[in-house]
Coordinates of C-alpha atoms and ligand atoms in Angstrom, one line a residue:
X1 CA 8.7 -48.8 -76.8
X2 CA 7.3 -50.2 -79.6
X3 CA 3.7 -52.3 -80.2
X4 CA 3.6 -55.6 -81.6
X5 CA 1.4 -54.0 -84.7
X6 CA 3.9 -51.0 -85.5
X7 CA 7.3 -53.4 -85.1
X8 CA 9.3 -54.5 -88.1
X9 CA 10.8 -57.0 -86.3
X10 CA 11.4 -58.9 -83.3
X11 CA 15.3 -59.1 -81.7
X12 CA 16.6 -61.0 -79.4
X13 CA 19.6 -59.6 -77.5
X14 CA 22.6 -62.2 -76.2
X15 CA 25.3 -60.6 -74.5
X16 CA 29.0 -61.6 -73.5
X17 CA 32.1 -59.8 -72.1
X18 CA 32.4 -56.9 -69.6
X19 CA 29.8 -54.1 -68.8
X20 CA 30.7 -51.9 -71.9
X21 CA 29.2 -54.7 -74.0
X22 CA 26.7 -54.9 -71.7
X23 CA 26.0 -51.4 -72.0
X24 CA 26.5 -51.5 -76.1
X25 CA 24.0 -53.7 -76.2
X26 CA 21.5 -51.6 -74.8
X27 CA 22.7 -48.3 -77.2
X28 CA 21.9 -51.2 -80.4
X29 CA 18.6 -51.8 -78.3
X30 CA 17.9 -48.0 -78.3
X31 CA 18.8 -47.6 -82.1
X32 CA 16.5 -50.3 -83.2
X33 CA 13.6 -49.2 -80.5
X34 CA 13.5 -45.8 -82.8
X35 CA 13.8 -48.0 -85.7
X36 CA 10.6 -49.5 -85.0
X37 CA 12.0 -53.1 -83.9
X38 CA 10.9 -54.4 -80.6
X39 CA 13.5 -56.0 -77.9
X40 CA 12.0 -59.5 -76.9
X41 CA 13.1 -61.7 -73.7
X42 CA 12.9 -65.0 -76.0
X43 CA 14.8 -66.1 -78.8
X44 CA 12.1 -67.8 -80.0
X45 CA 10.0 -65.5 -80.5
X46 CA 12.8 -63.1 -82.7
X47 CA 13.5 -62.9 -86.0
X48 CA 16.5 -61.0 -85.2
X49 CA 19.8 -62.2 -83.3
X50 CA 22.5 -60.4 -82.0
X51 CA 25.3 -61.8 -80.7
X52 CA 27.1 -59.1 -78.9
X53 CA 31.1 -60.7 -78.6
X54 CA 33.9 -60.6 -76.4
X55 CA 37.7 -60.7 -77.7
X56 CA 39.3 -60.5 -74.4
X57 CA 40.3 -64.4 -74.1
X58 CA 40.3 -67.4 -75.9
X59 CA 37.9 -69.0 -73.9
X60 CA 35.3 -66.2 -74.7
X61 CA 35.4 -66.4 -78.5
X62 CA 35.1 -70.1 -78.4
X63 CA 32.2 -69.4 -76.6
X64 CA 30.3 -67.3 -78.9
X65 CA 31.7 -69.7 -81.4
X66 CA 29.6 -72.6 -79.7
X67 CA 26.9 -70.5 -78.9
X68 CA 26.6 -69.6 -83.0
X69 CA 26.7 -74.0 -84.1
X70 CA 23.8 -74.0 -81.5
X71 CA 21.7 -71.5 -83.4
X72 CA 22.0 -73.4 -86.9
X73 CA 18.6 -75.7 -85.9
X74 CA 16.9 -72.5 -84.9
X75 CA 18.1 -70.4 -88.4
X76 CA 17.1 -73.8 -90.3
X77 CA 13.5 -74.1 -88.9
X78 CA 13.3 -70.3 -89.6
X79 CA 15.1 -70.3 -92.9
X80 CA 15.3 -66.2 -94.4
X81 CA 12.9 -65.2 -91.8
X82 CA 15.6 -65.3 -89.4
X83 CA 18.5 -62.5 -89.0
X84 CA 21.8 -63.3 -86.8
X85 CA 23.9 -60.8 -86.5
X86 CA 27.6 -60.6 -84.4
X87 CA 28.2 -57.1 -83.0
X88 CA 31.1 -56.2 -80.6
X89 CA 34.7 -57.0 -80.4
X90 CA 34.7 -60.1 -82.2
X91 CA 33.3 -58.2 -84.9
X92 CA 36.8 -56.5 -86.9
X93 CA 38.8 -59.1 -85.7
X94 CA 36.9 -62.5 -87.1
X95 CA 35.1 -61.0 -89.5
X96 CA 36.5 -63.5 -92.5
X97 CA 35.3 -66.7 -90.2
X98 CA 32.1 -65.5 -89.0
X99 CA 31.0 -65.0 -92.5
X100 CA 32.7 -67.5 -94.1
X101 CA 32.6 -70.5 -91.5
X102 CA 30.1 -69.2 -90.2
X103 CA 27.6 -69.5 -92.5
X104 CA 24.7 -68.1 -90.5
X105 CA 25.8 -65.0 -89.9
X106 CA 24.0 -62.2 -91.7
X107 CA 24.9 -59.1 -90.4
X108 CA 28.5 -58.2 -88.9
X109 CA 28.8 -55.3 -86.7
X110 CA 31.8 -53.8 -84.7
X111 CA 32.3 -51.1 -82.2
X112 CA 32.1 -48.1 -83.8
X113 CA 29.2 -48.6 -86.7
X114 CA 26.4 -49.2 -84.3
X115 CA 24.4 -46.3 -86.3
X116 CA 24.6 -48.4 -89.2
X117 CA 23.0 -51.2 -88.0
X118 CA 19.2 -51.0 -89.5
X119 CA 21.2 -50.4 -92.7
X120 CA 23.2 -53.6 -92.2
X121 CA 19.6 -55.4 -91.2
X122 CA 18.0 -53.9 -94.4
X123 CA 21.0 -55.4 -96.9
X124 CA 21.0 -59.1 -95.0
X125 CA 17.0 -58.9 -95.4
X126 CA 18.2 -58.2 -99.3
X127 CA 19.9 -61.4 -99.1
X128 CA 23.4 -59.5 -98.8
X129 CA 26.0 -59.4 -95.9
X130 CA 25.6 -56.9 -94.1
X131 CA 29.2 -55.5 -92.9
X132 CA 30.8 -52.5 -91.4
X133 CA 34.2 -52.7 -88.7
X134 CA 35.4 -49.3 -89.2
X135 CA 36.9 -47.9 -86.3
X136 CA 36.7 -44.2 -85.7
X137 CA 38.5 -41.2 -84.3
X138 CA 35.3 -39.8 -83.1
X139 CA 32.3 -41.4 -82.3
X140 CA 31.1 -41.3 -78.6
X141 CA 27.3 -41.7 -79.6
X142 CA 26.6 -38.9 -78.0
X143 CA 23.3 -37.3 -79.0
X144 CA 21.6 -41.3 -78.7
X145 CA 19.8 -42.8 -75.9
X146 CA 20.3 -46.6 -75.0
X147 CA 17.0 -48.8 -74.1
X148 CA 17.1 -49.3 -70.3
X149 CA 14.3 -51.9 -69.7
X150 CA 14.5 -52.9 -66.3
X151 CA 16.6 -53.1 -62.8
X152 CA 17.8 -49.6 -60.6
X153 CA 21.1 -49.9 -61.8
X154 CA 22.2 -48.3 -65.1
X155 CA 25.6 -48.1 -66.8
X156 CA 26.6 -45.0 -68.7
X157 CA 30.0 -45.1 -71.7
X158 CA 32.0 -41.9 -70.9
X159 CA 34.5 -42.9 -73.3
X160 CA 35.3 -45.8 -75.5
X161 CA 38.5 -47.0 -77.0
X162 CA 42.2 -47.1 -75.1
X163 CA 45.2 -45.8 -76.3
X164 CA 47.3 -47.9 -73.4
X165 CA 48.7 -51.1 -75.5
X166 CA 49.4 -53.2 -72.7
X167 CA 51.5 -56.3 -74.3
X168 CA 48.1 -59.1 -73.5
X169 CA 45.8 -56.9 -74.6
X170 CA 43.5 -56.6 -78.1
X171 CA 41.3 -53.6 -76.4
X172 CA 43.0 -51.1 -78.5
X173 CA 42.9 -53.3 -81.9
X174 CA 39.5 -54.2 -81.4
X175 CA 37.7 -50.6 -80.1
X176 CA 40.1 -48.1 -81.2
X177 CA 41.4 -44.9 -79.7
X178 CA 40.2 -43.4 -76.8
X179 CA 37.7 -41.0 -77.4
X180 CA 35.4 -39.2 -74.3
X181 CA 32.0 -38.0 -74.4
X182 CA 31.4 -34.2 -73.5
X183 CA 30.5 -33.2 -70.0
X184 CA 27.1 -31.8 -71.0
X185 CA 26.3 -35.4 -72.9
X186 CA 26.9 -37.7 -70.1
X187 CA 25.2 -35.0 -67.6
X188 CA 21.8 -34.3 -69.4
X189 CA 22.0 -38.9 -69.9
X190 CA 21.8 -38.5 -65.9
X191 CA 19.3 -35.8 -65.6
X192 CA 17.1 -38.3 -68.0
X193 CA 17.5 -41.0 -65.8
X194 CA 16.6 -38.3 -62.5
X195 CA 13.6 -37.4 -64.5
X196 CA 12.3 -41.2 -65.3
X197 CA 13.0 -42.0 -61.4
X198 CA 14.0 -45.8 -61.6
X199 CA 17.2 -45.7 -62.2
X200 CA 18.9 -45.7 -58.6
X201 CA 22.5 -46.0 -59.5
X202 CA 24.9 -45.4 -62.4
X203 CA 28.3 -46.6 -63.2
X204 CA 30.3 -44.6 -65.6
X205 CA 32.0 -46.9 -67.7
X206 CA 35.5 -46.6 -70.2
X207 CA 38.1 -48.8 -70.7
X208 CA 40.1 -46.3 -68.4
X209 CA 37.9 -43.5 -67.2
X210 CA 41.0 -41.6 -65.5
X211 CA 42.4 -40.8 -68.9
X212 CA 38.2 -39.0 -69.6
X213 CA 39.0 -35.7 -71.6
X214 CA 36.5 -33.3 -73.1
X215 CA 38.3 -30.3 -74.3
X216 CA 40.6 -30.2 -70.9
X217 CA 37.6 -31.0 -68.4
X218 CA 38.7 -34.2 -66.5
X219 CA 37.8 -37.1 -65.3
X220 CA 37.3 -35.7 -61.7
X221 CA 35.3 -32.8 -63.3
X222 CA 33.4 -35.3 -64.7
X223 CA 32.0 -36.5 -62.3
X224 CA 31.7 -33.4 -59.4
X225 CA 29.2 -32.7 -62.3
X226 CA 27.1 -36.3 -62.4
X227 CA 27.3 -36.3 -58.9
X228 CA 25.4 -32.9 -58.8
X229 CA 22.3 -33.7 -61.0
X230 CA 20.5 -36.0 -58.4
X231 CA 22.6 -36.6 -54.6
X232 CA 19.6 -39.5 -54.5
X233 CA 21.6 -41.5 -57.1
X234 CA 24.6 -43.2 -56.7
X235 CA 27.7 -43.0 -58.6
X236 CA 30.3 -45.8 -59.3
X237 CA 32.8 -45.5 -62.2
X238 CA 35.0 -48.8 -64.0
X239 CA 37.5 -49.1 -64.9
X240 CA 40.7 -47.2 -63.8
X241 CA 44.0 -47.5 -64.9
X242 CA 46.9 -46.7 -61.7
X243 CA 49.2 -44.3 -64.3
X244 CA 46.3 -41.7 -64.6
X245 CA 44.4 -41.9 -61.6
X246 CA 44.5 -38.1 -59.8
X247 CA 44.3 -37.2 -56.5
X248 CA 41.5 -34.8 -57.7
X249 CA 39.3 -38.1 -58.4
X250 CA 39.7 -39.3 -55.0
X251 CA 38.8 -35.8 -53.6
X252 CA 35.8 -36.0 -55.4
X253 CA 35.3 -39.7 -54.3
X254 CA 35.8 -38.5 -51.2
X255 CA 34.0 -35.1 -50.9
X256 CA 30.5 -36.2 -52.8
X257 CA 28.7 -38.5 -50.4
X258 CA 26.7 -39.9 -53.3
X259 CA 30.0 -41.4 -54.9
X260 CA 30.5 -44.9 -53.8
X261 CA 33.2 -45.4 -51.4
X262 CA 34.3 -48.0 -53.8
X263 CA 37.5 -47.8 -56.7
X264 CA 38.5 -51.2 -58.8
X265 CA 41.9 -50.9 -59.7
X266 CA 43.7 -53.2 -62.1
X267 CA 47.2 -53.9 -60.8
X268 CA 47.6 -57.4 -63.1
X269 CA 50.8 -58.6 -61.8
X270 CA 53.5 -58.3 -59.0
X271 CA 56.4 -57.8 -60.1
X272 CA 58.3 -55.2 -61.6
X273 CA 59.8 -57.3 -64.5
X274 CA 56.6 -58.4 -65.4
X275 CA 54.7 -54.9 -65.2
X276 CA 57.4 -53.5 -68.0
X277 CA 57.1 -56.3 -70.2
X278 CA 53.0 -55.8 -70.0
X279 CA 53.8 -52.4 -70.9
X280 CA 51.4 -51.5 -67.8
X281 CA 53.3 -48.0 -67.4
X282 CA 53.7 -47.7 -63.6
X283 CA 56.3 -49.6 -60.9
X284 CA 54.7 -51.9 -57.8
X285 CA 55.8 -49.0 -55.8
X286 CA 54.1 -46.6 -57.5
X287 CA 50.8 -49.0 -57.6
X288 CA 51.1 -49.2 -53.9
X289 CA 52.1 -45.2 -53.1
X290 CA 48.5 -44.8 -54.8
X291 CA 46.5 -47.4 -53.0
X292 CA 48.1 -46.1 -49.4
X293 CA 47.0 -42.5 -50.7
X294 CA 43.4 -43.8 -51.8
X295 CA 43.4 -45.2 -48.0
X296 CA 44.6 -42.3 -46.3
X297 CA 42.2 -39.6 -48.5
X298 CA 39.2 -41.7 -47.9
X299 CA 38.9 -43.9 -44.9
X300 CA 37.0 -47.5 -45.0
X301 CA 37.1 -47.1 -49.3
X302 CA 36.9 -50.8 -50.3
X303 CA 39.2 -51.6 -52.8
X304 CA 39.1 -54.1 -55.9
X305 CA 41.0 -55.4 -58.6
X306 CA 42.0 -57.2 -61.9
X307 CA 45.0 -59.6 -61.8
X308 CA 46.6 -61.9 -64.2
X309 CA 48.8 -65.2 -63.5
X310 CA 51.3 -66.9 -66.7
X311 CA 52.3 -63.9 -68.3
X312 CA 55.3 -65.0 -70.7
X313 CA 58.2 -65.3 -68.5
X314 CA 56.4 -64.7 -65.1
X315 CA 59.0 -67.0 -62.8
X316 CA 58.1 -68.5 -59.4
X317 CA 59.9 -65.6 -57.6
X318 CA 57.6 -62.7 -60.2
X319 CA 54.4 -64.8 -59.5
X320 CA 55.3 -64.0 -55.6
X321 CA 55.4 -60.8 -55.4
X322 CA 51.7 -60.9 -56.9
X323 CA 50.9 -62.9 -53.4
X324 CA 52.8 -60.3 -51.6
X325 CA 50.9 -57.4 -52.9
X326 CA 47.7 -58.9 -52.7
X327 CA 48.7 -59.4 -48.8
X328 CA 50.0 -55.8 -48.5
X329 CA 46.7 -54.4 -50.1
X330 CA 44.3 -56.7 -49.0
X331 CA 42.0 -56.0 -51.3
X332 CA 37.8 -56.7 -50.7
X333 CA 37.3 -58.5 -54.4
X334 CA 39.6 -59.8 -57.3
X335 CA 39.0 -61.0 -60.8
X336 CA 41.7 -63.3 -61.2
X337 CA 43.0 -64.9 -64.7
X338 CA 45.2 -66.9 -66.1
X339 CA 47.0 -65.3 -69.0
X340 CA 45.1 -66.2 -72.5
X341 CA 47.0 -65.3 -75.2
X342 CA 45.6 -63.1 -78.3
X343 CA 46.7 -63.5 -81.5
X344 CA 48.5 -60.1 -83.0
X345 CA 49.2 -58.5 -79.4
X346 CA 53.0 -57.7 -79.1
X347 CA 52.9 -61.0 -76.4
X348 CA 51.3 -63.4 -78.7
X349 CA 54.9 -63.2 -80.0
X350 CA 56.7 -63.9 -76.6
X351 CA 54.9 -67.1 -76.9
X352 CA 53.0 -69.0 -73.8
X353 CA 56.1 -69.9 -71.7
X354 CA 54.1 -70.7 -69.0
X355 CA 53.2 -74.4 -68.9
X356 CA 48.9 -75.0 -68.3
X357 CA 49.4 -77.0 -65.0
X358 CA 51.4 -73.9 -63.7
X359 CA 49.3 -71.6 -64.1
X360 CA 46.4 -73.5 -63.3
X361 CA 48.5 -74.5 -59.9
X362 CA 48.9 -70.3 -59.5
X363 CA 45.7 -69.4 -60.2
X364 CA 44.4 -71.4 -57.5
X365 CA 46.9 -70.3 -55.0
X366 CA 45.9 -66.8 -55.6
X367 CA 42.1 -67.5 -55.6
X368 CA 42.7 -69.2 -52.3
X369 CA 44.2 -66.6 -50.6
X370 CA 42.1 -64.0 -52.0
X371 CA 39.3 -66.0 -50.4
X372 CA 40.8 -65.9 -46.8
X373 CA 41.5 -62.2 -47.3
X374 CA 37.6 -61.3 -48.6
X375 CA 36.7 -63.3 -46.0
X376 CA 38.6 -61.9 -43.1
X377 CA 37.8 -58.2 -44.8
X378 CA 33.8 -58.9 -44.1
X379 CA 34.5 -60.3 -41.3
X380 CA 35.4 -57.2 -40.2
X381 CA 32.7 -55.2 -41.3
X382 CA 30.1 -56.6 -38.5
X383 CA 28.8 -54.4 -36.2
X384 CA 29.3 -51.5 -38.5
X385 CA 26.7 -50.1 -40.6
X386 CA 26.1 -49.3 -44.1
X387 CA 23.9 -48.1 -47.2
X388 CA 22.1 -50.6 -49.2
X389 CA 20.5 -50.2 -52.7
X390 CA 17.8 -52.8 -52.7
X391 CA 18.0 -54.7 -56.1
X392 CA 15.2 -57.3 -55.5
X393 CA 14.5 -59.9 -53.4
X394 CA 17.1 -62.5 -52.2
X395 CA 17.6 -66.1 -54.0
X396 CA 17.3 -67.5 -51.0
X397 CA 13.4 -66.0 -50.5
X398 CA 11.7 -66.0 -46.8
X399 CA 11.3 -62.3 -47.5
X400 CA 15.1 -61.5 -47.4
X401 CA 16.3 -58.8 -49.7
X402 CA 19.2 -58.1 -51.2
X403 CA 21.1 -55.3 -52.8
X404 CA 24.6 -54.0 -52.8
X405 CA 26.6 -51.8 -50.5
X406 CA 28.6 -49.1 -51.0
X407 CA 31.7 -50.8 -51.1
X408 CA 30.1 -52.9 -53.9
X409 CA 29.3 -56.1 -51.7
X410 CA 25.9 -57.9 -51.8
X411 CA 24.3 -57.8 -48.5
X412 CA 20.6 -59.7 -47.7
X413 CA 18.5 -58.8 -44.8
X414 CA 15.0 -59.3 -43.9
X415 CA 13.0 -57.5 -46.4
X416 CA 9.7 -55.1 -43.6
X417 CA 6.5 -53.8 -45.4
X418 CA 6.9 -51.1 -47.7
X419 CA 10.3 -51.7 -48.8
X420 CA 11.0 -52.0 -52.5
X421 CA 13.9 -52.3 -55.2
X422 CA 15.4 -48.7 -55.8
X423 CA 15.0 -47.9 -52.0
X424 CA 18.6 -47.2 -50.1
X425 CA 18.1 -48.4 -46.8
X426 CA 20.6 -48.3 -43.3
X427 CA 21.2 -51.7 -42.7
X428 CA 23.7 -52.7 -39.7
X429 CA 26.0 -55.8 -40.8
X430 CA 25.4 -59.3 -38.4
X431 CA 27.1 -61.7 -40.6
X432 CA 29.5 -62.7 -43.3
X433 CA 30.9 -65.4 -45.5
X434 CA 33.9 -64.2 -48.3
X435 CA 31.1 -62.9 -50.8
X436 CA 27.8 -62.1 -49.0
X437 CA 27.1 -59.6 -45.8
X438 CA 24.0 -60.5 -43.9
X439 CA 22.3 -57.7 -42.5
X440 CA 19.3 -56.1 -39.7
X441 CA 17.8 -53.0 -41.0
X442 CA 18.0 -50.2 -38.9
X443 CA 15.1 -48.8 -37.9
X444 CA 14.2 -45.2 -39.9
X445 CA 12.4 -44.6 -43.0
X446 CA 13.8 -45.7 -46.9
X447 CA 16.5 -42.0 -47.7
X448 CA 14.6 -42.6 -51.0
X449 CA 11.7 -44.0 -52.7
Ligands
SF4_501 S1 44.3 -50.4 -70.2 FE1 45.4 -52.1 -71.0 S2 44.2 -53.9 -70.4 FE2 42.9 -52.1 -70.2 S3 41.8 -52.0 -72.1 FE3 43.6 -50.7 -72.3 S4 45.1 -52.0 -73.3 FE4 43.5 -53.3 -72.5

């Protein structure tokens, strides 16, 4: 960390999208931390803002959009003292309007050029624009450290880019190729985090971690060898895609106990029609042959999932076969869209065929019955027992904790003396509603401190 006499600057983070922005974030953090900038909770306070941007729907850009009118009264007040910068996947493709409309934008960052960015932060402070979207073939980051501040959870890039073009999808446009970290990278990452002690659990993050590949070693060799450096930390991994996930990763799922029991796998839409036309490379068939083998190689594994409702052309009878196959795998979460469509994807140019009100009318369907099945799933799990990784204590206070379980669901119980976040306790389930377990501790001493 830095001290408020040696810092250059102050910055202020803000952070939208999915976990490997999240994650980027805190690689920027780490980059600037060396540079002698300190990270600070309020954006007051900063005299440097990064925006860190999410392409992924319509809805998201608008709101970094918003989020960038509301920081003119603060850039005003602070005049040149005040740096904003946009990082992230916004970054290649709006480039033009976020300097040009957007006047207050200093410093534009993407993916790939996150080493450059006390460059870019020197040129702006020049009164220049700071700018750099390359893409790369290469990058991976590597040999850097991200600034992990607080919680027990941490999330580690094993790879970053996609090479999968599905039809919806400006991943590949706005992060590039898929590129994988080595082995011994990502490991000696962990054995930092064993060393430092907080950290409790890691996810390993890509945009499709099955598809990992350092010179030959897999994704499944991957992580045999995270799982290795500390069995007191837990392993999760997002996110998978259903054409390259081995039975070799479920055999590690299933033979390293420190593994979560717990796989999220995208199956976006029902029908078969609609699968080839999103370019998504695998049948329903073939979707469901893998989740009946993921249930028969490791019993209990909770299950989750991405799916997407309006896809050009999706008909009444496509859209049911989506209900039908969230039926047959009853899955224990779902993140559940309506299609948003993305200017220069291949089905930005199938146009949006699907009228508002119907998708709207689908979407709610689906969340409905998702609701009834996550419900009826927890249900289920009382009277059994599980591992919980106490995050902190629970919103609802009177000394209730809460953390997650294994199967990635939160879970309060009444917090007893001693007990603190990073501890994995045995709790014994008592309760449920469709999104929280309630939970007695079981009576033996924290598995770790
Ligand atoms: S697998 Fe498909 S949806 Fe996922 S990031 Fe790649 S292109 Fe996008």
């Amino acid at each position: 960390m830095v001290s408020m006499e040696d810092a250059k600057g102050k910055v202020y983070f803000e952070t939208y999208g999915c976990q490997m922005n999240f994650s980027d974030t805190e690689l920027v953090a780490g980059i600037l931390a060396k540079d002698h900038y300190e990270v600070v909770q309020d954006i007051n306070d900063a005299d440097l803002i990064f925006i860190n941007t999410c392409s992924i729907r319509d809805n998201a850009e608008q709101r970094v959009f918003s989020r960038l009118q509301h920081l003119r009264g603060l850039k005003r007040r602070k005049g040149k003292e005040l740096v904003v910068g946009v990082m992230g996947c916004m970054a290649e493709r709006l480039k033009k309007d976020l300097i040009e409309k957007e006047k207050l934008v200093d410093v534009v960052v993407g993916p790939d050029a996150y080493r450059d960015v006390p460059r870019l932060i020197q040129m702006a402070k020049l009164g220049e624009k700071g700018i750099n979207t390359l893409l790369s073939l290469e990058e991976t980051y590597e040999d850097l450290t991200p600034l992990r501040t607080e919680g027990v959870s941490a999330w580690l890039t094993v790879m970053r880019g996609c090479d999968n073009f599905c039809t919806f999808c400006v991943v590949p446009f706005t992060r590039g190729r898929e590129r994988s970290r080595p082995v011994g990278s990502v490991v000696s990452e962990t054995e930092l985090m064993s060393r430092e002690g907080r950290i409790r659990e890691i996810t390993l993050l890509g945009q499709n971690v099955n598809s990992y590949n350092d010179n030959g070693r897999q994704f499944a060799d991957l992580l045999q060898a995270v799982a290795a450096v500390d069995r007191s930390i837990r392993i999760r991994f997002a996110t998978s895609h259903p054409k390259d996930f081995s039975d070799d990763v479920l055999r590690a799922v299933r033979d390293n106990e420190n593994i979560c029991k717990y796989i999220h796998i995208p199956f976006q839409a029902g029908a078969n029609r609609v699968l080839e036309a999103m370019n998504r490379t695998y049948t329903r068939e073939e979707y469901l042959d893998l989740i009946a083998r993921m249930k028969q190689m490791i019993p209990g594994v909770s299950v989750s999932t991405d799916v997407m409702v309006g896809f050009p052309g999706e008909t009444d009878e496509d859209y049911e076969q989506t209900l039908d196959l969230m039926r047959q795998v009853r899955f224990d979460t779902a993140f559940m869209f309506k299609y948003s469509p993305r200017e220069g994807t291949k089905a930005w140019k199938m146009g949006d065929t699907v009228p508002e009100e119907v998708k709207a009318d689908r979407l709610q369907k689906l969340i409905d019955l998702q609701e009834r099945i996550s419900y009826e799933n927890n249900q289920n799990r009382i009277g059994t027992t599980e591992f919980v990784l106490i995050e902190g204590e629970a919103p609802r206070g009177d000394g209730f904790l809460r953390g997650k379980t294994d199967s990635n669901i939160f879970c309060v119980f009444p917090g007893e003396p001693g007990m603190k976040p990073g501890d994995l306790v045995r709790v014994r389930i008592t309760g449920a509603t469709g999104h929280t377990l309630k939970a007695e501790v079981l009576k033996e001493e924290p598995v770790t401190t």
